Short mmCIF file of C-alpha atoms in Angstrom, two decimals:
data_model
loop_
_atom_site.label_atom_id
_atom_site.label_comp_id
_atom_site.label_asym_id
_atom_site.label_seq_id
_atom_site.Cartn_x
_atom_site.Cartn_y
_atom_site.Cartn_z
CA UNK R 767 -20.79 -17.58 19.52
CA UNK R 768 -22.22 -14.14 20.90
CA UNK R 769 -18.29 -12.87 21.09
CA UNK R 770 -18.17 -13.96 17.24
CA UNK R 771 -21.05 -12.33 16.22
CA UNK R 772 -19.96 -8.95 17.63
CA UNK R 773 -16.65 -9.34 16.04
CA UNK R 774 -18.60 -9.67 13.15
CA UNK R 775 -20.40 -7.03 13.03
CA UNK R 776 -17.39 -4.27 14.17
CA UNK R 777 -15.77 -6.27 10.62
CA UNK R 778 -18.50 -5.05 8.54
CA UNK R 779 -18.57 -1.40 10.39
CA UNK R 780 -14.80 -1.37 9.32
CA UNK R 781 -16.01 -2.54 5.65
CA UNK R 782 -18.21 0.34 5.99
CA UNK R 783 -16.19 3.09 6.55
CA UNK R 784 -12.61 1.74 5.83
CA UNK R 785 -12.36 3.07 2.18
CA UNK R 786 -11.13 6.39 2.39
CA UNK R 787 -12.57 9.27 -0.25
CA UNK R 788 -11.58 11.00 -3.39
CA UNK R 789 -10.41 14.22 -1.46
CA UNK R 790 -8.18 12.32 1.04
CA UNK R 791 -4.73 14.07 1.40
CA UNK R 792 -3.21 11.12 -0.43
CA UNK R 793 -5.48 9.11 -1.66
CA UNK R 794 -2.87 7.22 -3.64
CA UNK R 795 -0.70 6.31 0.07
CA UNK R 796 1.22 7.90 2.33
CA UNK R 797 4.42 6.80 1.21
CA UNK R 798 3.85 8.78 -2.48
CA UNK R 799 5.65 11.12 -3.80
CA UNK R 800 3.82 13.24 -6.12
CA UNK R 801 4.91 15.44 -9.34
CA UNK R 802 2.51 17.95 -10.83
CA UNK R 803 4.57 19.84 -14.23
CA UNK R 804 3.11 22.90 -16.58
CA UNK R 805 5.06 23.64 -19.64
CA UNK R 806 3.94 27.17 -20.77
CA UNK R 807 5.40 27.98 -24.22
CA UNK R 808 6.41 31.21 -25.26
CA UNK R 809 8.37 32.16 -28.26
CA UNK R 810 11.51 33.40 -26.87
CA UNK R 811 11.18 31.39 -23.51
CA UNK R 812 9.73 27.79 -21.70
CA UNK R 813 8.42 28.28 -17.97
CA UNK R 814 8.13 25.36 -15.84
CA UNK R 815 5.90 25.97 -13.15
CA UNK R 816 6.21 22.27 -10.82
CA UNK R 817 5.27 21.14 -7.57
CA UNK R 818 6.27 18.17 -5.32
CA UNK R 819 3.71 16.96 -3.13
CA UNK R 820 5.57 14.34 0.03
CA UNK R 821 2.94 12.42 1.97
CA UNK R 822 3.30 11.99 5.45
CA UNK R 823 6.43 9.72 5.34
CA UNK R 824 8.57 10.72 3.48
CA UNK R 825 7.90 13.99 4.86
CA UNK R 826 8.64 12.63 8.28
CA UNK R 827 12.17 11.46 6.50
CA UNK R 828 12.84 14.76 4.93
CA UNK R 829 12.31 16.68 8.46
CA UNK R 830 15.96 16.40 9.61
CA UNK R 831 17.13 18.48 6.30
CA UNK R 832 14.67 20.92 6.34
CA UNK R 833 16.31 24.82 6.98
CA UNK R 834 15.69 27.94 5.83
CA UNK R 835 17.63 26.89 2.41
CA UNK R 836 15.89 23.84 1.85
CA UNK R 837 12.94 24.92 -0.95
CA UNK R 838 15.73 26.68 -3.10
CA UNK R 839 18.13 23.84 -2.39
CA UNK R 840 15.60 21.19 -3.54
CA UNK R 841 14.20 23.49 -6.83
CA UNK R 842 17.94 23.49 -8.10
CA UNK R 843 18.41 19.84 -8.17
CA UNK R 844 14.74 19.77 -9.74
CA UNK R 845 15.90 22.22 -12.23
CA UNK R 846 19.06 19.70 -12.91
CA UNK R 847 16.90 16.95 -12.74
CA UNK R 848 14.28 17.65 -15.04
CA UNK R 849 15.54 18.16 -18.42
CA UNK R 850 13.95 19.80 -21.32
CA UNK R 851 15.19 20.01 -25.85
CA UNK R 852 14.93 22.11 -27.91
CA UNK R 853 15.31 20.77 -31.38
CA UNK R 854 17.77 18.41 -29.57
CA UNK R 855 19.42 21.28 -27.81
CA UNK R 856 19.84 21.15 -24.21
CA UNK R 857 17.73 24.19 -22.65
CA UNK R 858 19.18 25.40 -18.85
CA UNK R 859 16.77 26.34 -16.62
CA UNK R 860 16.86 29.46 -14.24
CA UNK R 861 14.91 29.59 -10.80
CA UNK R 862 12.92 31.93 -10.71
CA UNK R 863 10.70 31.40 -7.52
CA UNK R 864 10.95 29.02 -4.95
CA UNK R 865 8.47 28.00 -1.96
CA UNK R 866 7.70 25.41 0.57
CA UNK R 867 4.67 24.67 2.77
CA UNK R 868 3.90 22.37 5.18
CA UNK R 869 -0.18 21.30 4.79
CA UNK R 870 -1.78 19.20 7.31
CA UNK R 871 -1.62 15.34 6.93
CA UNK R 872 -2.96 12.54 8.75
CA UNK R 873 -2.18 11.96 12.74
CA UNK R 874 -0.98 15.45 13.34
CA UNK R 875 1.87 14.83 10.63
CA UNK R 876 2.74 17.46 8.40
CA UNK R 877 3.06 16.91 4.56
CA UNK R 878 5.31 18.75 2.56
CA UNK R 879 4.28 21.17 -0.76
CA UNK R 880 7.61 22.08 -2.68
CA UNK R 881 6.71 24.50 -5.56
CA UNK R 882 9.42 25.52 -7.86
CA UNK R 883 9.13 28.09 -10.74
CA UNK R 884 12.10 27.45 -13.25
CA UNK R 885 12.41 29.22 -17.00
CA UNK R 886 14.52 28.27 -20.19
CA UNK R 887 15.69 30.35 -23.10
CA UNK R 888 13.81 28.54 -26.15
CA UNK R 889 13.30 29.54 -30.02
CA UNK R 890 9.96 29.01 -30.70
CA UNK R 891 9.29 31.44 -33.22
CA UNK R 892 9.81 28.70 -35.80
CA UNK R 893 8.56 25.46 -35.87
CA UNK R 894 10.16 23.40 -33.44
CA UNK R 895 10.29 19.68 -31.31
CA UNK R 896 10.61 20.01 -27.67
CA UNK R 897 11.24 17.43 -25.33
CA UNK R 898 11.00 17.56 -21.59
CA UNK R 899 11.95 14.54 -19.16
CA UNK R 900 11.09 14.91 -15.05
CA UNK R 901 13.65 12.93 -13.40
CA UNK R 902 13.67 14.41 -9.80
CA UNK R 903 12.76 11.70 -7.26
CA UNK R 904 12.40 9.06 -9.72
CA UNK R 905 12.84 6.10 -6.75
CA UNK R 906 9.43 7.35 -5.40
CA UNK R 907 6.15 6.01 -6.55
CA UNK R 908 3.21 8.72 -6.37
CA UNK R 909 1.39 10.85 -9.27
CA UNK R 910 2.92 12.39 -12.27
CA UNK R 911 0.92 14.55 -14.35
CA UNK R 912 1.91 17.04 -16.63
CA UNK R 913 -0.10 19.98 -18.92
CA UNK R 914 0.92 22.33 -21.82
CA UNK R 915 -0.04 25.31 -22.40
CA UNK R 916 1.06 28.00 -24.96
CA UNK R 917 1.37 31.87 -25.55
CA UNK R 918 1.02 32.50 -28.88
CA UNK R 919 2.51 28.98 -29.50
CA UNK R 920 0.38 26.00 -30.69
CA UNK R 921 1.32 22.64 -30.42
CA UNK R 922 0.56 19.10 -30.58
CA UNK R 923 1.06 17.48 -27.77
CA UNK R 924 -2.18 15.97 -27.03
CA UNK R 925 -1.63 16.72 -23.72
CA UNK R 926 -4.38 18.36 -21.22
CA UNK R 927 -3.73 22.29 -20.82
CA UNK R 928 -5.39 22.33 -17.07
CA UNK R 929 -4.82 20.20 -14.18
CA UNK R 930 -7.29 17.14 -13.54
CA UNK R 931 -6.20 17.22 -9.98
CA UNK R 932 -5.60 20.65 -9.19
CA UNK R 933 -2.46 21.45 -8.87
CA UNK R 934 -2.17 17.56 -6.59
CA UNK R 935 -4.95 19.30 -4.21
CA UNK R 936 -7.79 16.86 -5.07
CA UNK R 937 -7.62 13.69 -7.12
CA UNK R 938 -10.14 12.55 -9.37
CA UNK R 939 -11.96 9.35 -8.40
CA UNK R 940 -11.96 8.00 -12.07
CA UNK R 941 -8.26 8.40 -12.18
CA UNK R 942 -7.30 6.91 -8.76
CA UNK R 943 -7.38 3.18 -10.09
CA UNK R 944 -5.10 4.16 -12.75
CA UNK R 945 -2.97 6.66 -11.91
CA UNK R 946 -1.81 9.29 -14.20
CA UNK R 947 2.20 8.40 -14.95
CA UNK R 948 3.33 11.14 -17.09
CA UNK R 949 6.77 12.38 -16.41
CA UNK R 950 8.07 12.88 -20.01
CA UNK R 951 6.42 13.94 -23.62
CA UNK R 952 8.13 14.83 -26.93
CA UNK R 953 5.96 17.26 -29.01
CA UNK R 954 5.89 19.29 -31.96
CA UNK R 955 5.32 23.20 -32.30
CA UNK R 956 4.32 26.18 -34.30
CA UNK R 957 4.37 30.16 -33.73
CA UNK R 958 0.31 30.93 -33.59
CA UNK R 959 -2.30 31.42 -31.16
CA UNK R 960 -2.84 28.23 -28.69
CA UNK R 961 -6.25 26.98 -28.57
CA UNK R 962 -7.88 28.23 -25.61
CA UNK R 963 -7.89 25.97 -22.47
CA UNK R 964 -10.62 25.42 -19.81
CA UNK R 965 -9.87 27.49 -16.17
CA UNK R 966 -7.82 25.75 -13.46
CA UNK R 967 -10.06 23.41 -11.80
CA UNK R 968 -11.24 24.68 -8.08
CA UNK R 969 -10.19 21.56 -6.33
CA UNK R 970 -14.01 21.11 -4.85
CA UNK R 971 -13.73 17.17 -3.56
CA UNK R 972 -16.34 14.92 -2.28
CA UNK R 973 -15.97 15.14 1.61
CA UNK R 974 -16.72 11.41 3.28
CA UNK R 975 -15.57 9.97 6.33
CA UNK R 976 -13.67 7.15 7.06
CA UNK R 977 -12.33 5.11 10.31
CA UNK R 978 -8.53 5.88 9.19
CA UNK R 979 -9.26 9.65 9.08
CA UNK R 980 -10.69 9.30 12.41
CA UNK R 981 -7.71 7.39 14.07
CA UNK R 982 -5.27 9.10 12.67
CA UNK R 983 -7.09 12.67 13.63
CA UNK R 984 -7.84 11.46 17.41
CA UNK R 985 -4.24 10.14 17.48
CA UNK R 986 -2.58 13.41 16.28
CA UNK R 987 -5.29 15.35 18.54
CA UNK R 988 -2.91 17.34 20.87
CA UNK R 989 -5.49 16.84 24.00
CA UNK R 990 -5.13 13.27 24.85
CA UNK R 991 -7.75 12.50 27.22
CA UNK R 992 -8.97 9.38 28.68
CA UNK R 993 -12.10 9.40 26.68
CA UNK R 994 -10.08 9.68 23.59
CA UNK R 995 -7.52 7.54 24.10
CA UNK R 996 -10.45 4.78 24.57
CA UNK R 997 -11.80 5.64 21.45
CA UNK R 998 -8.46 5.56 19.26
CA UNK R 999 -7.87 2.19 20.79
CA UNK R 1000 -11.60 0.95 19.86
CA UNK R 1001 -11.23 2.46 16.54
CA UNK R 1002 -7.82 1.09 16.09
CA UNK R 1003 -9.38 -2.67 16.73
CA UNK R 1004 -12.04 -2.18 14.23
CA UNK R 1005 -9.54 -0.37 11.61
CA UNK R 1006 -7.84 -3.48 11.89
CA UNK R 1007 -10.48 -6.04 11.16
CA UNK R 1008 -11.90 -4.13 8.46
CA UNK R 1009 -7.92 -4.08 6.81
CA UNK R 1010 -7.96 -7.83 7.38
CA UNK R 1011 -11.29 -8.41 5.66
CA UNK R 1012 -10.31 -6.38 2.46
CA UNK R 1013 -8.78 -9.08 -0.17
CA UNK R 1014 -5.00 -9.71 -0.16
CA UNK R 1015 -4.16 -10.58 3.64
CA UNK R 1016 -4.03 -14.44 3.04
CA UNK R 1017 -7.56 -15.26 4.68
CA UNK R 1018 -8.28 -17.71 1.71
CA UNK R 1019 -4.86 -19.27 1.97
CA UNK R 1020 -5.11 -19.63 5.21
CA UNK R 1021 -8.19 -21.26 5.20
CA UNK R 1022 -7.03 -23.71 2.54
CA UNK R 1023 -4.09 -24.41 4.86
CA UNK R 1024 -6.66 -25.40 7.93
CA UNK R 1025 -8.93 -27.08 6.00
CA UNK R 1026 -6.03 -29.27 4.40
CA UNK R 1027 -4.21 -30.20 7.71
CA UNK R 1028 -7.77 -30.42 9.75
CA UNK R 1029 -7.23 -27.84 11.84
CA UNK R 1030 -8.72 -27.22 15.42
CA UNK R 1031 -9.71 -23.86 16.49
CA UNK R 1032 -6.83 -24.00 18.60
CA UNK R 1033 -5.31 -24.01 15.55
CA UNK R 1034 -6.81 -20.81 14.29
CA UNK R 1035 -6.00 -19.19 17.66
CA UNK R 1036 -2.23 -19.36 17.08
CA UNK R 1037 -2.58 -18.33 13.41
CA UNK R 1038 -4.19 -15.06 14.87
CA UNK R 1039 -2.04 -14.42 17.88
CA UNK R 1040 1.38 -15.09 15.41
CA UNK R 1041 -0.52 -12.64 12.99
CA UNK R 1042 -0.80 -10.23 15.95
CA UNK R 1043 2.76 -10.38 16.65
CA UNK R 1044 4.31 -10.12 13.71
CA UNK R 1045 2.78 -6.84 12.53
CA UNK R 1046 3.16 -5.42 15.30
CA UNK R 1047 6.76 -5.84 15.23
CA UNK R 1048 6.98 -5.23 11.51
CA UNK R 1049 5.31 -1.94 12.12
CA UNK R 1050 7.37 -0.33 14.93
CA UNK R 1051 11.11 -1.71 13.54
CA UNK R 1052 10.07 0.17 9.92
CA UNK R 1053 8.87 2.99 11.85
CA UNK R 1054 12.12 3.72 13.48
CA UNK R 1055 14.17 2.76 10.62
CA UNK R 1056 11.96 5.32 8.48
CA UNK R 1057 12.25 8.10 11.70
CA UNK R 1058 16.05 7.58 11.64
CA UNK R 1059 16.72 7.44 7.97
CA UNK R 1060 15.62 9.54 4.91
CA UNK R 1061 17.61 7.06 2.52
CA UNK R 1062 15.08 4.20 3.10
CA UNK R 1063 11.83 3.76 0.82
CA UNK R 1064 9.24 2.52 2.93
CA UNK R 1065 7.61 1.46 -0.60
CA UNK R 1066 10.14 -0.03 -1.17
CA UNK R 1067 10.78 -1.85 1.95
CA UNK R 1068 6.70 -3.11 1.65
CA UNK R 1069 7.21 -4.54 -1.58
CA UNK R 1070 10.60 -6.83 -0.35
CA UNK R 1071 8.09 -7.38 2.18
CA UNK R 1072 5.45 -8.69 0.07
CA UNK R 1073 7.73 -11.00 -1.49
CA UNK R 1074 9.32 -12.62 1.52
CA UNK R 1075 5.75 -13.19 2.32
CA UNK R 1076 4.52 -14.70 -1.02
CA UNK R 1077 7.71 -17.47 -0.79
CA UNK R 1078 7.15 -18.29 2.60
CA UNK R 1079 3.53 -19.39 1.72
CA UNK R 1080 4.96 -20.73 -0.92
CA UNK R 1081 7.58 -22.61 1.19
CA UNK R 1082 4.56 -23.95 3.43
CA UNK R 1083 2.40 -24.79 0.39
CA UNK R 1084 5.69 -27.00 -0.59
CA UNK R 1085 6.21 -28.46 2.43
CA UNK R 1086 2.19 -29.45 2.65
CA UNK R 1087 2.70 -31.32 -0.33
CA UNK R 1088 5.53 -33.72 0.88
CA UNK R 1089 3.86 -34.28 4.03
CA UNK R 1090 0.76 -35.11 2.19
CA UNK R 1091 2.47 -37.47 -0.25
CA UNK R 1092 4.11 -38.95 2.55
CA UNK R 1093 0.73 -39.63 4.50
CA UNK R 1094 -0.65 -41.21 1.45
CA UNK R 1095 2.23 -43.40 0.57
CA UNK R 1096 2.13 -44.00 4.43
CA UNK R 1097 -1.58 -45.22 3.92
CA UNK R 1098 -0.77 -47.34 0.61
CA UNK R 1099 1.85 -49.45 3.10
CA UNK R 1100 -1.12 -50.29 5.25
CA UNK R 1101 -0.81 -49.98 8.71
CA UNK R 1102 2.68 -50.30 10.41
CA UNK R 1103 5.73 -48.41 10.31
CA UNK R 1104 5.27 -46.24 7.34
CA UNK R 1105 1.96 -44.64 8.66
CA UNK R 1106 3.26 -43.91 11.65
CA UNK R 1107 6.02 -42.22 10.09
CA UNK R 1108 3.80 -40.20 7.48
CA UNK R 1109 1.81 -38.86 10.46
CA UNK R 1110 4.90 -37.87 12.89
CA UNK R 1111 6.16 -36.12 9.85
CA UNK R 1112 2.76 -34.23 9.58
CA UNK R 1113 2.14 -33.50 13.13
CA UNK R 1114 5.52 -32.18 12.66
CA UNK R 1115 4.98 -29.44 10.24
CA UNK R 1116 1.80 -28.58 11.60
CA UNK R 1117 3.29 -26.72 14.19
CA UNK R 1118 5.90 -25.28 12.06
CA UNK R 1119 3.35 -24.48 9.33
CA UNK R 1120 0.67 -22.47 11.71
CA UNK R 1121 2.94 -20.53 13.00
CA UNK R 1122 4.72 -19.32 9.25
CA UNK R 1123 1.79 -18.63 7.89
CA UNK R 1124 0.44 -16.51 10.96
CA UNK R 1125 4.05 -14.53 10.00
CA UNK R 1126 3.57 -14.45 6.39
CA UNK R 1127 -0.02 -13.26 7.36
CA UNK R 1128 1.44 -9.88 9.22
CA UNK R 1129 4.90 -9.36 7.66
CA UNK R 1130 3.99 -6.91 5.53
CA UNK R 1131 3.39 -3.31 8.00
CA UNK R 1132 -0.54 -1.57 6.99
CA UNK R 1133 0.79 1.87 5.93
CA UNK R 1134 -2.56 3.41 8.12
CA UNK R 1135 -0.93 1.62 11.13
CA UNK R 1136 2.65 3.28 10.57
CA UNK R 1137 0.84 6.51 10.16
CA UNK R 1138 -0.18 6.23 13.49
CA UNK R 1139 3.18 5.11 14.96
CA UNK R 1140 5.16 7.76 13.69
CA UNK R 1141 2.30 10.57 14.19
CA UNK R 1142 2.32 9.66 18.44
CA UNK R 1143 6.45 10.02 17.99
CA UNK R 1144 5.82 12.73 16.60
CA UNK R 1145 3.94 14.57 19.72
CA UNK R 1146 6.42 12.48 22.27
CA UNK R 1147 3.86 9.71 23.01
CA UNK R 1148 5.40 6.11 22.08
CA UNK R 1149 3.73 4.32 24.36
CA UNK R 1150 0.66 5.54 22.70
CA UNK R 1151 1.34 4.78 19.23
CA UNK R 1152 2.70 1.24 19.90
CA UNK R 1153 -0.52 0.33 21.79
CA UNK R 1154 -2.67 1.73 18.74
CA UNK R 1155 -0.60 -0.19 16.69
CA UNK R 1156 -0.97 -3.57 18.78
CA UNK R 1157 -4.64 -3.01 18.52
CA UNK R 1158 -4.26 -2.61 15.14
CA UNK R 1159 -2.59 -5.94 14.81
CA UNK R 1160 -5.17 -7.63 17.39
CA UNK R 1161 -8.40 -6.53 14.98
CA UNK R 1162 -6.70 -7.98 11.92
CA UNK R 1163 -5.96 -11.20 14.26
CA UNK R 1164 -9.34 -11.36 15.29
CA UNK R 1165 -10.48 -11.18 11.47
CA UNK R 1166 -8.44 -14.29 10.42
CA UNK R 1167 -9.03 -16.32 13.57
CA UNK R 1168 -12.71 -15.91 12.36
CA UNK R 1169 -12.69 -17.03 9.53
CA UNK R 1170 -10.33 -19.90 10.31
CA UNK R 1171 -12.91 -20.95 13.33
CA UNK R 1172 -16.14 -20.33 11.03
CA UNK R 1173 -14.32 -22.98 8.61
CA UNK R 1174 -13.45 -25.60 11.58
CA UNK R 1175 -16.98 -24.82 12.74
CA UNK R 1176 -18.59 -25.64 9.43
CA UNK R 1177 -16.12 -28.44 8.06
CA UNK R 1178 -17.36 -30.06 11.64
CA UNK R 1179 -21.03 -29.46 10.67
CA UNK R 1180 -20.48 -31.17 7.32
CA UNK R 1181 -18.86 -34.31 8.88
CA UNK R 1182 -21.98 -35.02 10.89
CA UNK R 1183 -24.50 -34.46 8.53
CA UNK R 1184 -27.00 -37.26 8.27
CA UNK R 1185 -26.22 -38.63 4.73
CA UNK R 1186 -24.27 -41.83 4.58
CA UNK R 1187 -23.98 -41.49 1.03
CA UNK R 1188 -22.54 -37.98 0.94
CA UNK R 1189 -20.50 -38.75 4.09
CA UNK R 1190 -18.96 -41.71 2.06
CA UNK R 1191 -17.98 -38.70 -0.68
CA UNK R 1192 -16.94 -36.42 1.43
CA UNK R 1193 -14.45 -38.65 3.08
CA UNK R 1194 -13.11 -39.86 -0.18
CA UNK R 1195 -12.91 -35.99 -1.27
CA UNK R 1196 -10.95 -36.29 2.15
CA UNK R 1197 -7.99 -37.85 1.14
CA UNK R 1198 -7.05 -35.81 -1.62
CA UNK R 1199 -7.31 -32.71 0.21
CA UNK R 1200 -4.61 -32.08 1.81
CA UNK R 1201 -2.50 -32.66 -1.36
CA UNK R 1202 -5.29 -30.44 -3.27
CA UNK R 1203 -4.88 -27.42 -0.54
CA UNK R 1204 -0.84 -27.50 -0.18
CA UNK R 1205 -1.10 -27.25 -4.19
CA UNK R 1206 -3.34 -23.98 -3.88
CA UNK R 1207 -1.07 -22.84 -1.17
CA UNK R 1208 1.90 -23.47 -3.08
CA UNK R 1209 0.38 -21.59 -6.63
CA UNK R 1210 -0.70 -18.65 -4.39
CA UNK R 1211 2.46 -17.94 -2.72
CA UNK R 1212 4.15 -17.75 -5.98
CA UNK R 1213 1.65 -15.46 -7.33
CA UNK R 1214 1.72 -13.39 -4.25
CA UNK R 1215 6.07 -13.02 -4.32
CA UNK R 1216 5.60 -12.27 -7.77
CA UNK R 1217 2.66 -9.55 -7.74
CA UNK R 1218 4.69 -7.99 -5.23
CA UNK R 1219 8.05 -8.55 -7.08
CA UNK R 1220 6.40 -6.42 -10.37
CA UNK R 1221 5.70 -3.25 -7.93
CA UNK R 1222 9.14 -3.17 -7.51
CA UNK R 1223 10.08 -2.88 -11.51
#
């Protein structure tokens, strides 16, 4: 119980320091692709003034392209891709300035910062509708936010005339649950002077620390010493149980699932270990099939992911409920044959069943752990970032086999408690369990493929 109780308290360390702040690179993930679009209006003219803003994967994927062409290469099919009417009337945009930099991301990757000055011929000395449309890199989730702003132009737009983020170099926290989505507006407009917007914000974030900005630092640190490749591994363990203990990894479902088939600790063991396993693998084949391709969408990928993972609970939920409708019919034909063969069929899946839900439990790859991965490959150490990410995978093992032994634990307590009365309930509860639990299990799954199914629309 003393091993427990440590593990416990490195989980709520991770809990601690696990949520990563407001003036993180990308707060939003590291697979985003954010947009950032001002429309200034002139009379005679529109200028487009737009920046991209690639996370640390998909910058990784663009690497292979990048030349000394690349930023003007990449602002003319933005300036094909985004579209913009006037009074219906297609306007053609002209690049103007071009630029790309490469900012600083987490484990010694480098981000990517494309910025892209276009302008359009316009007639907006009259009143006018204009309607502009971003379509560049429309298959990549991330931040969209777009301002107007006029010169000698008014219109009404009703849409903000300074950046909330600046510019994508610091997100608010009161936007970050709901992110802003604006990648086309349709607006009216009319020769005058433009009401006079607030300055450019000055990016100024909160600065807080987290245990994924300290992995990823120490494992992009370009000294690897043995003192600090302890560390990364320690902190990799605890990054990992404190993942695990944040909702959506399955701990309730699998608890339902150990409570309805009585599970041993044992039982929780091979939960763990399978969990342990299978994200590790997870992690390092979509780390080399995002090093190797640009085409591929990890976000993609994770949401396919997600709902392999929600129908294979859901598969285990449904095959909980046969086997407990068996066992009970098995019990209604007294003893004989058909209990025996209810409980051969249940020992059967049990097996089965521990070991699917262990793999639905770590089939979908933590984005922090695949950070990691492709931040060692990046500085040449593999061996490195596969043992980070195996710790990874053993601290969110070690969070589920806790939980699934604190329920064994306590389901054991409960049988022996001193009440013949409640003992009596409890037993009759019992019976209807496992059919009660595979139903859960069964409704969850679904609800898990399809969560995971809408991020995908």
């Amino acid at each position: 119980m003393r091993r427990l109780a440590v593990l416990a308290v490195l989980c709520g360390l991770g809990l601690l320091f696990a949520a990563p702040s407001a003036a993180a690179a990308h707060p939003l993930g590291n697979f985003t692709v954010n947009h950032f679009n001002r429309l200034t209006l002139h009379q005679d003219r529109i200028d487009l003034h737009a920046v991209v803003d690639l996370a640390e994967i998909p910058s990784v994927q663009e690497q292979p392209a990048v030349d000394g062409d690349y930023a003007r290469q990449e602002c003319a099919r933005f300036a094909t891709a985004a579209t913009v009417t006037v009074d219906g009337r297609p306007g053609r945009w002209r690049l103007t300035a071009h630029r790309l930099d490469f900012p600083a991301g987490e484990a010694g990757l480098p981000t990517m910062r494309l910025v892209c000055d276009v302008t359009a011929p316009a007639t907006l000395h009259r009143p006018a509708t204009v309607a502009f449309r971003d379509g560049f890199r429309t298959d990549r989730i991330g931040w969209h936010e777009l301002v107007v702003t006029g010169d000698r132009v008014r219109t009404d737009s009703g849409l903000p005339a300074t950046s909330v983020s600046d510019e994508l170099r610091a997100y608010p926290d009161d936007l970050l649950a709901d992110p802003l989505d604006v990648r086309a507006a349709t607006f009216r407009t009319e020769p005058g002077a433009a009401d006079p917007g607030a300055a450019d914000a000055d990016g100024t974030g909160s600065a807080g620390g987290s245990i994924t900005s300290w992995l990823t630092g120490l494992a992009g640190s370009r000294d690897l010493t043995p003192l600090v490749g302890v560390l990364a591994v320690l902190l990799s363990l605890v990054l990992g149980a404190s993942h695990a203990a944040l909702p959506g990894h399955g701990k309730t479902v699998i608890a339902a699932y150990l409570a309805g088939k009585h599970g041993s600790v044992r039982d929780a063991v091979t939960v763990g270990a399978t969990v342990t396993v299978t994200h590790t693998a997870g992690v390092l084949v979509l780390g080399l099939l995002i090093s190797g391709s640009s085409a591929i969408a990890g976000e993609n990928v994770l949401g396919w992911l997600g709902i392999a993972s929600g129908l294979l609970v859901a598969v285990i939920g449904g095959v909980l409920l046969r086997s407990a409708r068996e066992h009970r019919r098995g019990h209604g034909h007294g003893h004989g044959h058909g209990h025996g063969h209810a409980h051969g069929h249940s020992h059967g899946y049990g097996r089965t069943g521990l070991i699917g839900m262990g793999v639905a439990g770590g089939l979908v790859p933590s984005p922090s752990a695949l950070v990691v991965l492709l931040g060692a490959l990046a500085l040449g150490r593999t061996w490195f970032g596969v043992l980070l990410v195996l710790g990874y995978g053993v601290g969110m093992a070690a969070t589920l086999t806790l939980v699934g032994i604190l329920l064994v634990r306590l389901r054991d307590r409960f049988e022996r408690l001193p009440f013949p009365g409640l003992r009596h309930r409890l037993a009759r509860l019992r019976n209807w369990l496992p059919a009660l639990t595979a139903t859960f299990v069964l409704v969850v799954g679904l609800g898990l493929a399809a969560r995971a199914a809408a991020g995908l629309i």
